[in-house]
Coordinates of C-alpha atoms in Angstrom, one line a residue:
M1423 CA 39.1 -18.0 -27.5
A1424 CA 36.8 -16.5 -29.6
I1425 CA 33.3 -18.1 -29.9
N1426 CA 33.0 -20.2 -33.3
L1427 CA 29.8 -19.3 -34.8
Q1428 CA 30.8 -21.1 -38.0
R1429 CA 30.3 -24.6 -36.3
T1430 CA 26.8 -26.2 -35.9
Q1431 CA 27.9 -26.9 -32.3
S1432 CA 29.2 -25.0 -29.3
L1433 CA 32.3 -26.1 -27.7
I1434 CA 31.6 -27.6 -24.2
R1435 CA 32.6 -25.8 -21.1
E1436 CA 35.5 -28.1 -20.3
N1437 CA 37.3 -27.3 -23.6
R1438 CA 36.2 -23.7 -24.1
L1439 CA 36.4 -22.2 -20.6
K1440 CA 38.8 -24.9 -18.8
S1441 CA 35.7 -25.6 -16.3
I1442 CA 35.7 -28.1 -13.6
V1443 CA 33.5 -29.8 -11.2
G1444 CA 36.0 -31.1 -8.7
Y1445 CA 38.0 -28.9 -6.3
K1446 CA 38.7 -28.1 -2.5
G1447 CA 40.5 -25.1 -1.5
S1448 CA 40.4 -21.6 -1.1
I1449 CA 39.0 -18.7 -3.1
K1450 CA 42.8 -17.4 -3.5
D1451 CA 44.1 -20.6 -4.5
L1452 CA 41.3 -21.2 -7.0
V1453 CA 41.6 -17.9 -8.6
K1454 CA 45.4 -17.7 -8.6
K1455 CA 45.4 -21.2 -10.4
S1456 CA 42.9 -19.9 -12.8
K1457 CA 44.8 -16.7 -13.7
E1458 CA 47.9 -18.9 -14.1
G1459 CA 46.2 -21.5 -16.4
C1460 CA 47.1 -24.5 -13.9
L1461 CA 43.7 -25.3 -12.5
K1462 CA 43.1 -28.8 -12.9
N1463 CA 39.9 -30.8 -12.4
S1464 CA 39.8 -33.3 -9.5
K1465 CA 37.9 -36.5 -10.2
R1466 CA 35.9 -38.6 -7.6
C1467 CA 35.8 -42.4 -7.2
F1468 CA 32.4 -42.1 -6.1
S1469 CA 29.7 -39.8 -7.6
Q1470 CA 26.0 -39.4 -7.0
T1471 CA 23.5 -38.2 -9.7
T1472 CA 23.6 -34.8 -11.2
S1473 CA 21.8 -32.6 -13.5
C1474 CA 22.1 -33.0 -17.6
S1475 CA 23.0 -30.4 -20.2
S1476 CA 20.2 -31.6 -22.3
G1477 CA 17.7 -30.7 -19.7
C1478 CA 19.1 -27.2 -19.6
A1479 CA 18.6 -26.7 -23.4
Q1480 CA 15.3 -28.0 -23.4
F1481 CA 14.2 -26.1 -20.4
Y1482 CA 15.3 -22.9 -21.6
L1483 CA 14.1 -23.1 -25.3
S1484 CA 10.8 -24.7 -24.3
S1485 CA 9.8 -21.2 -23.0
I1486 CA 10.1 -19.3 -26.2
T1487 CA 6.5 -18.3 -26.8
D1488 CA 5.9 -19.4 -30.3
A1489 CA 8.6 -22.0 -30.6
A1490 CA 8.5 -26.1 -30.5
V1491 CA 11.2 -28.3 -29.2
V1492 CA 11.6 -31.8 -30.7
N1493 CA 13.8 -34.2 -28.4
H1494 CA 15.5 -36.7 -30.5
A1495 CA 15.6 -39.4 -27.4
P1496 CA 14.2 -42.1 -25.6
I1497 CA 11.1 -41.0 -23.5
G1498 CA 12.8 -40.8 -20.4
C1499 CA 14.7 -37.8 -21.6
V1500 CA 11.6 -35.7 -21.2
G1501 CA 10.9 -36.8 -17.7
D1502 CA 11.7 -33.4 -16.4
T1503 CA 9.4 -31.4 -18.4
A1504 CA 7.0 -31.6 -15.6
G1505 CA 9.2 -29.2 -13.9
A1506 CA 9.3 -27.0 -17.2
N1507 CA 5.8 -26.8 -17.7
A1508 CA 5.2 -25.7 -14.1
N1509 CA 7.9 -23.1 -14.5
L1510 CA 6.4 -21.8 -17.5
K1511 CA 2.8 -21.5 -16.0
W1512 CA 4.5 -19.7 -13.0
G1513 CA 5.8 -17.1 -15.7
Q1514 CA 2.7 -16.9 -17.4
N1515 CA 0.9 -16.3 -14.1
M1516 CA 3.2 -13.5 -13.2
R1517 CA 2.7 -11.7 -16.6
D1518 CA -1.2 -12.3 -16.4
W1519 CA -1.2 -14.4 -19.4
E1520 CA -3.4 -17.5 -20.4
F1521 CA -2.0 -20.8 -19.4
T1522 CA -0.4 -23.0 -22.0
N1523 CA 1.7 -25.8 -21.8
I1524 CA 5.3 -26.3 -23.1
K1525 CA 5.4 -27.2 -27.0
I1526 CA 7.7 -30.3 -26.9
V1527 CA 7.4 -33.6 -28.8
N1528 CA 9.9 -36.7 -28.0
T1529 CA 10.9 -39.1 -30.7
N1530 CA 10.6 -42.2 -28.4
M1531 CA 13.9 -43.7 -29.5
T1532 CA 13.7 -47.2 -28.6
E1533 CA 16.3 -50.4 -29.2
G1534 CA 15.2 -50.7 -32.7
S1535 CA 16.1 -46.9 -33.3
T1536 CA 19.4 -47.4 -31.9
V1537 CA 20.1 -50.4 -34.1
F1538 CA 18.7 -49.2 -37.4
G1539 CA 18.9 -45.5 -37.0
G1540 CA 16.3 -42.9 -35.7
S1541 CA 16.2 -40.5 -39.1
K1542 CA 12.5 -41.6 -39.8
K1543 CA 11.4 -41.1 -36.1
L1544 CA 13.3 -37.5 -36.1
K1545 CA 11.4 -36.5 -39.3
D1546 CA 8.0 -37.7 -38.1
G1547 CA 8.8 -35.9 -34.7
V1548 CA 9.3 -32.5 -36.7
R1549 CA 6.4 -32.8 -38.8
E1550 CA 4.2 -33.6 -35.4
A1551 CA 5.5 -30.7 -33.8
Y1552 CA 4.7 -28.5 -36.8
R1553 CA 1.2 -30.1 -37.0
R1554 CA 0.5 -29.8 -33.6
F1555 CA 1.8 -26.2 -32.7
N1556 CA 2.3 -24.3 -35.9
P1557 CA 5.6 -23.1 -34.5
K1558 CA 7.8 -20.2 -36.0
A1559 CA 10.8 -22.4 -35.4
I1560 CA 11.5 -25.8 -34.2
F1561 CA 14.5 -26.5 -31.8
V1562 CA 15.8 -30.3 -32.1
T1563 CA 17.7 -31.3 -29.0
T1564 CA 19.7 -34.3 -29.2
S1565 CA 20.4 -37.1 -26.5
C1566 CA 22.9 -39.6 -25.2
A1567 CA 21.2 -42.4 -27.6
S1568 CA 21.1 -40.0 -30.7
G1569 CA 24.8 -39.0 -30.4
I1570 CA 26.2 -42.6 -29.7
I1571 CA 24.6 -44.1 -32.9
G1572 CA 25.6 -41.2 -34.7
D1573 CA 22.4 -40.0 -36.6
D1574 CA 23.1 -37.3 -39.2
I1575 CA 21.1 -34.8 -37.6
D1576 CA 22.2 -31.8 -39.8
S1577 CA 21.2 -33.5 -43.1
I1578 CA 18.0 -35.1 -41.6
L1579 CA 16.8 -31.4 -40.4
Q1580 CA 18.1 -29.7 -43.8
E1581 CA 15.6 -32.1 -45.7
V1582 CA 12.7 -31.7 -43.3
E1583 CA 13.1 -28.1 -42.9
E1584 CA 12.4 -27.4 -46.7
E1585 CA 9.1 -29.4 -46.1
V1586 CA 7.8 -27.5 -43.3
G1587 CA 9.1 -24.2 -44.1
V1588 CA 10.3 -22.8 -40.8
P1589 CA 13.8 -22.9 -39.2
V1590 CA 14.5 -26.3 -37.7
V1591 CA 17.5 -26.0 -35.7
P1592 CA 19.7 -28.8 -34.0
V1593 CA 20.9 -28.1 -30.5
Y1594 CA 23.9 -30.5 -29.7
C1595 CA 23.6 -31.1 -26.0
E1596 CA 24.1 -34.8 -25.5
G1597 CA 24.5 -35.5 -21.7
F1598 CA 27.6 -37.6 -22.1
K1599 CA 29.7 -34.9 -23.9
S1600 CA 29.8 -32.6 -20.8
Q1601 CA 30.0 -32.9 -17.1
I1602 CA 28.8 -29.3 -16.8
W1603 CA 25.0 -28.8 -17.4
A1604 CA 25.4 -25.4 -18.1
S1605 CA 27.1 -26.5 -21.5
G1606 CA 23.3 -27.0 -22.3
F1607 CA 22.6 -23.2 -22.0
D1608 CA 25.7 -22.7 -24.4
A1609 CA 24.0 -25.1 -27.0
A1610 CA 20.9 -23.5 -26.5
F1611 CA 22.3 -19.9 -27.2
H1612 CA 24.8 -21.4 -30.1
A1613 CA 21.5 -22.1 -31.8
L1614 CA 19.8 -19.1 -31.4
L1615 CA 23.0 -16.9 -32.5
T1616 CA 23.5 -19.0 -35.6
R1617 CA 20.0 -19.4 -36.9
I1618 CA 17.5 -17.0 -35.4
V1619 CA 19.3 -13.9 -34.5
K1620 CA 19.3 -11.6 -37.7
P1621 CA 21.6 -8.9 -38.7
P1622 CA 20.3 -5.3 -37.6
E1623 CA 17.7 -3.4 -39.7
K1624 CA 18.6 -0.4 -37.7
K1625 CA 20.1 0.3 -34.3
R1626 CA 18.3 1.2 -31.2
P1627 CA 20.5 3.4 -28.7
E1628 CA 17.7 3.1 -26.0
L1629 CA 17.1 -0.8 -26.2
I1630 CA 19.0 -3.2 -23.7
N1631 CA 19.0 -6.9 -23.8
L1632 CA 18.7 -8.6 -20.5
I1633 CA 19.2 -12.3 -20.4
N1634 CA 17.7 -13.9 -17.6
F1635 CA 15.6 -17.1 -16.4
S1636 CA 12.3 -15.5 -15.7
A1637 CA 12.4 -11.8 -15.6
S1638 CA 10.4 -11.8 -12.1
G1639 CA 11.8 -8.3 -11.4
S1640 CA 11.0 -7.0 -14.7
E1641 CA 8.8 -3.9 -13.3
S1642 CA 12.1 -3.1 -11.2
V1643 CA 14.3 -3.1 -13.9
K1644 CA 11.9 -1.0 -16.3
D1645 CA 11.7 1.5 -13.3
I1646 CA 15.6 1.7 -13.0
F1647 CA 16.3 2.0 -16.8
S1648 CA 13.6 4.4 -17.3
R1649 CA 15.7 7.1 -14.9
L1650 CA 18.2 6.5 -17.4
G1651 CA 16.2 6.8 -20.7
L1652 CA 16.7 2.9 -21.3
V1653 CA 14.2 0.2 -22.4
P1654 CA 14.9 -3.4 -21.4
Q1655 CA 14.2 -6.3 -23.5
F1656 CA 14.0 -9.5 -21.4
G1657 CA 14.9 -12.7 -22.9
I1658 CA 15.1 -15.5 -23.7
P1659 CA 12.2 -16.9 -22.0
Y1660 CA 8.9 -15.5 -22.4
S1661 CA 10.3 -13.9 -25.7
S1662 CA 9.1 -14.7 -29.1
I1663 CA 11.3 -15.8 -32.2
E1664 CA 10.6 -12.4 -33.7
E1665 CA 11.9 -10.6 -30.5
I1666 CA 15.0 -12.7 -30.3
S1667 CA 15.7 -12.1 -34.0
K1668 CA 16.0 -8.3 -33.6
M1669 CA 18.4 -8.5 -30.4
S1670 CA 21.2 -7.7 -32.8
E1671 CA 19.7 -4.1 -32.8
A1672 CA 20.2 -3.3 -29.3
A1673 CA 22.7 -0.8 -27.5
A1674 CA 24.1 -3.4 -25.2
T1675 CA 23.6 -6.9 -23.7
M1676 CA 23.3 -7.5 -19.8
S1677 CA 22.8 -10.7 -17.9
M1678 CA 21.3 -11.6 -14.4
C1679 CA 23.8 -14.5 -14.3
G1680 CA 27.3 -14.6 -15.6
T1681 CA 27.2 -18.3 -16.3
L1682 CA 23.7 -17.9 -18.4
G1683 CA 24.5 -15.0 -20.3
G1684 CA 28.1 -15.0 -21.3
Y1685 CA 27.8 -17.0 -24.4
F1686 CA 25.1 -15.2 -25.7
G1687 CA 26.4 -11.7 -24.9
N1688 CA 29.8 -12.5 -26.1
G1689 CA 28.5 -13.9 -29.3
L1690 CA 26.2 -10.8 -30.0
E1691 CA 29.1 -8.6 -29.6
Q1692 CA 31.5 -10.7 -31.6
R1693 CA 28.9 -11.0 -34.6
Y1694 CA 27.0 -8.0 -34.5
G1695 CA 29.0 -5.5 -32.4
V1696 CA 26.5 -5.2 -29.5
P1697 CA 28.6 -4.7 -26.3
Y1698 CA 28.2 -7.1 -23.5
V1699 CA 28.3 -5.5 -20.3
K1700 CA 30.9 -7.3 -18.1
A1701 CA 30.1 -6.7 -14.2
L1702 CA 29.4 -8.4 -11.2
Q1703 CA 25.8 -9.5 -10.9
P1704 CA 23.3 -7.1 -9.6
H1705 CA 23.0 -8.7 -6.3
G1706 CA 24.1 -6.9 -3.2
I1707 CA 25.3 -3.1 -2.9
A1708 CA 28.7 -3.7 -4.6
G1709 CA 27.2 -5.9 -7.6
M1710 CA 24.5 -3.2 -8.3
D1711 CA 27.1 -0.4 -8.3
S1712 CA 29.4 -2.6 -10.7
W1713 CA 26.4 -3.4 -13.0
L1714 CA 24.9 -0.1 -13.5
R1715 CA 28.3 1.7 -13.8
A1716 CA 29.4 -0.7 -16.5
L1717 CA 26.0 0.0 -18.4
G1718 CA 26.5 3.7 -18.0
K1719 CA 29.9 3.7 -19.4
I1720 CA 28.9 1.8 -22.3
V1721 CA 25.6 3.9 -23.5
G1722 CA 27.0 7.2 -22.1
K1723 CA 24.7 7.7 -19.0
E1724 CA 27.3 7.9 -16.2
E1725 CA 25.9 11.0 -14.7
E1726 CA 22.4 9.4 -14.5
V1727 CA 23.7 6.4 -12.9
E1728 CA 25.6 8.1 -10.2
E1729 CA 22.5 10.0 -9.4
Y1730 CA 20.4 7.0 -9.1
I1731 CA 23.1 5.1 -6.9
A1732 CA 23.4 8.0 -4.6
E1733 CA 19.7 8.5 -4.0
A1734 CA 19.3 4.6 -3.6
K1735 CA 22.3 4.4 -1.1
E1736 CA 20.9 7.3 1.0
R1737 CA 17.5 5.7 1.2
I1738 CA 18.8 2.3 2.2
T1739 CA 21.6 2.9 4.9
P1740 CA 19.4 3.2 7.9
E1741 CA 17.8 -0.3 7.2
L1742 CA 21.2 -2.0 6.1
K1743 CA 23.1 -0.8 9.2
E1744 CA 20.1 -2.2 11.4
I1745 CA 20.2 -5.7 9.3
R1746 CA 24.1 -6.0 9.7
E1747 CA 23.7 -5.8 13.4
K1748 CA 21.1 -8.3 13.9
L1749 CA 23.2 -10.8 11.7
K1750 CA 26.5 -10.0 12.7
G1751 CA 28.5 -13.3 13.5
K1752 CA 25.9 -15.4 12.0
K1753 CA 27.6 -18.4 10.0
V1754 CA 26.6 -19.4 6.6
V1755 CA 27.5 -21.9 4.0
V1756 CA 26.5 -21.1 0.4
G1757 CA 25.8 -23.7 -2.4
M1758 CA 24.8 -22.6 -5.9
G1759 CA 26.0 -22.2 -9.5
P1760 CA 29.4 -20.8 -9.8
S1761 CA 28.3 -17.0 -10.6
F1762 CA 25.6 -17.0 -8.0
S1763 CA 27.7 -18.6 -5.4
H1764 CA 30.6 -16.2 -5.8
N1765 CA 28.3 -13.4 -5.9
Y1766 CA 26.2 -14.2 -3.1
I1767 CA 29.4 -14.7 -1.0
R1768 CA 30.0 -11.1 -1.4
L1769 CA 26.2 -10.2 -0.9
L1770 CA 26.0 -12.2 2.4
Q1771 CA 29.3 -10.4 3.8
E1772 CA 27.7 -7.0 3.0
L1773 CA 25.0 -8.0 5.1
G1774 CA 27.0 -8.8 7.9
L1775 CA 27.3 -12.6 8.1
E1776 CA 30.2 -14.7 8.2
V1777 CA 30.6 -17.0 5.0
V1778 CA 32.3 -20.2 6.4
W1779 CA 32.2 -22.3 3.1
G1780 CA 31.3 -21.5 -0.3
T1781 CA 30.5 -24.3 -2.8
S1782 CA 29.5 -24.0 -6.6
W1783 CA 28.2 -26.5 -9.0
H1784 CA 31.0 -26.0 -11.3
Y1785 CA 33.8 -23.3 -12.0
D1786 CA 34.9 -21.6 -15.2
S1787 CA 38.7 -20.9 -15.2
K1788 CA 37.7 -18.0 -17.5
H1789 CA 34.8 -16.5 -19.2
D1790 CA 34.2 -16.1 -22.8
D1791 CA 35.9 -12.7 -22.8
G1792 CA 39.0 -14.5 -21.8
D1793 CA 39.1 -12.8 -18.4
C1794 CA 38.7 -14.6 -14.9
P1795 CA 35.1 -14.5 -13.4
Q1796 CA 34.9 -11.2 -11.9
C1797 CA 32.9 -12.4 -9.1
S1798 CA 35.8 -14.8 -8.0
S1799 CA 38.4 -12.0 -8.7
T1800 CA 36.6 -9.5 -6.4
L1801 CA 36.8 -12.2 -3.4
Y1802 CA 40.3 -13.1 -4.2
E1803 CA 41.4 -9.3 -3.9
Q1804 CA 39.6 -9.2 -0.3
E1805 CA 42.2 -9.6 2.6
S1806 CA 40.4 -12.7 4.0
D1807 CA 40.3 -16.0 2.5
I1808 CA 37.1 -18.2 2.2
P1809 CA 37.3 -21.9 2.0
V1810 CA 35.4 -23.1 -1.2
S1811 CA 35.0 -26.3 -3.2
V1812 CA 33.6 -27.2 -6.5
S1813 CA 30.8 -30.0 -6.5
D1814 CA 28.3 -30.8 -9.0
Q1815 CA 25.5 -31.2 -6.6
Q1816 CA 27.2 -34.0 -4.9
S1817 CA 24.9 -34.3 -1.6
H1818 CA 27.2 -36.5 0.3
E1819 CA 29.9 -34.0 0.3
I1820 CA 27.4 -31.1 1.3
L1821 CA 25.9 -32.9 3.9
N1822 CA 29.1 -34.0 5.6
L1823 CA 30.4 -30.6 5.4
L1824 CA 27.5 -29.1 6.9
N1825 CA 27.6 -31.6 9.9
R1826 CA 31.0 -30.4 10.6
L1827 CA 30.5 -26.9 10.4
K1828 CA 27.1 -26.7 11.8
P1829 CA 26.5 -23.1 10.5
D1830 CA 23.4 -21.1 11.3
L1831 CA 22.3 -20.8 7.7
Y1832 CA 22.4 -22.5 4.5
I1833 CA 21.6 -20.5 1.3
G1834 CA 21.2 -22.6 -1.8
R1835 CA 20.1 -22.5 -5.6
H1836 CA 18.8 -26.0 -6.0
G1837 CA 15.7 -27.3 -4.4
G1838 CA 16.7 -31.0 -4.6
L1839 CA 19.7 -29.9 -2.3
V1840 CA 18.4 -27.6 -0.1
V1841 CA 16.0 -29.9 1.5
W1842 CA 18.6 -31.8 3.2
P1843 CA 20.1 -29.1 5.3
T1844 CA 16.6 -28.5 6.5
K1845 CA 16.3 -32.3 7.5
M1846 CA 19.7 -31.8 9.4
G1847 CA 17.9 -29.0 11.5
I1848 CA 19.9 -26.2 9.8
P1849 CA 17.8 -23.2 8.5
S1850 CA 17.8 -22.8 5.0
I1851 CA 16.9 -20.6 2.2
M1852 CA 16.0 -21.5 -1.5
V1853 CA 17.0 -18.9 -3.9
N1854 CA 14.9 -20.1 -6.8
D1855 CA 14.1 -16.5 -8.3
E1856 CA 17.2 -15.1 -9.8
Y1857 CA 15.9 -11.5 -8.9
S1858 CA 16.1 -12.4 -5.2
A1859 CA 18.4 -9.5 -3.7
F1860 CA 18.1 -7.6 -6.7
G1861 CA 19.7 -4.2 -6.4
Y1862 CA 19.6 -2.1 -3.4
D1863 CA 15.9 -2.4 -2.2
G1864 CA 16.1 -6.3 -3.1
T1865 CA 19.0 -6.4 -0.7
I1866 CA 17.2 -5.0 2.1
E1867 CA 14.4 -7.5 1.5
F1868 CA 16.7 -10.3 1.3
G1869 CA 18.3 -9.2 4.6
Y1870 CA 14.9 -9.1 6.4
R1871 CA 14.3 -12.8 4.7
I1872 CA 17.3 -14.1 6.7
I1873 CA 16.4 -12.5 9.8
D1874 CA 12.9 -14.0 9.6
T1875 CA 14.3 -17.5 8.7
L1876 CA 16.9 -17.3 11.9
T1877 CA 14.2 -16.0 13.9
N1878 CA 11.8 -19.1 13.8
T1879 CA 13.6 -22.3 13.6
S1880 CA 11.1 -24.6 15.1
L1881 CA 10.1 -26.1 11.8
V1882 CA 13.7 -27.2 10.9
R1883 CA 14.3 -28.5 14.5
N1884 CA 11.1 -30.5 14.4
I1885 CA 11.7 -32.1 11.1
S1886 CA 15.3 -33.0 12.1
K1887 CA 14.0 -35.0 15.3
R1888 CA 11.6 -37.1 12.8
I1889 CA 13.9 -37.7 10.2
K1890 CA 16.3 -40.3 9.5
L1891 CA 19.2 -39.2 6.9
P1892 CA 20.3 -41.8 4.3
Y1893 CA 23.8 -41.5 5.3
T1894 CA 25.5 -43.7 7.8
K1895 CA 27.5 -42.5 10.9
W1896 CA 30.4 -43.8 9.3
W1897 CA 30.4 -41.5 6.3
F1898 CA 29.9 -38.6 8.6
E1899 CA 33.1 -39.6 10.4
Q1900 CA 35.0 -39.3 7.0
D1901 CA 36.4 -36.3 5.3
P1902 CA 34.0 -34.8 3.3
F1903 CA 36.1 -34.9 0.3
K1904 CA 37.3 -38.4 1.0
F1905 CA 36.3 -39.4 -2.7
L1906 CA 37.8 -36.4 -4.4
E1907 CA 41.2 -37.0 -5.8
S1908 CA 43.7 -34.5 -4.6
E1909 CA 44.5 -33.8 -8.4
A1910 CA 43.5 -35.1 -11.9
K1911 CA 46.1 -37.2 -13.6

């Protein structure tokens, strides 16, 4: 299904990509059903709290340097801005920039707003954001409350946009619309594609868009790309509206995360002919091979890519062999977003670990190019079959699973969940930075990080002796997926 950029709203992932949040089985069964179009979502009769698509949209857009965000919602919907603000400062510190706060205004919808409408508060919120921050663009993120009462967001914003004189862009990311918070990233990218990105004034054959969260590994990317005669343009966080508007001039678009960058990359390709590089994520050996070769093919740099790959592999071979010997036989459970989860399963196998379970916070049956996710297909083609599940951060399932499997290590990409294996006495690694295990050298560094974690386990052992878990003995005696239906009706 092509991305429809004539709409003011992006289609949610459940409808567009047939995405699910409930599954238990194996990677071969998961991919087989995806390819055959018969994968169904399994529902839970009990569910714990999870993340929200509105938060993802706000988090991502609030890091654009000269834009502001107006959250049309009750005040509680901006409770997570403290985390977004801390993340912004981390990125600013990394770039040696002056510290600033995120530029966000909440309309503070109350009971009166839900009865009589929130149009006045929304207009006042946009005016206040313009007055305070003098932004180049204002993004208005919607909420469950504004969606339920049916405020005519488009008409209100068209009216106030004429007044303030900068783009005032709706971002439809109501939390109740989708169980998959990554739909919030899609909503943000839809807003950028439809209102901010402009037709190219000229094409720049050396410029490569790189969609990521923080660009913490920017120097490594610049070094690699310079070998290929290319220049990376990092986005969307820490970019300006002007830089984003010119992303249509690039020779190609790449992403550090297939879940994150697919909508924007395929949208740019569809509207402006900028090729989107479809490959494994650049984590691990095979991942970096795939990422660079796919880029080289598009920009005509195959020879330069092969020279770099050969040189890098020769350099890391001795250390990689040593790491594999030290990690051989160690058992690991993985819990991350879908692209990271399935890419990291492959990476950990490359390092010599045995992946005894992999869980992802959701799963897309296909990507916006119409194909099954390559990271999942790659695991499907292996001889061995890996037990996997799909669970939108349901801690009760993960902890029960860990209690049964008793792995040597847990590797996750969500701080709120990674802390629990630690409390159980299981050494854990939090992959917060998307550039962890980036490329050949990053893979070696990550291997040593795992060795260090497994070498000194005194902290997790001492914590586990002093912590009482919130789950009862009864729960740990149950099947981890007791509350997951075998198949949605």
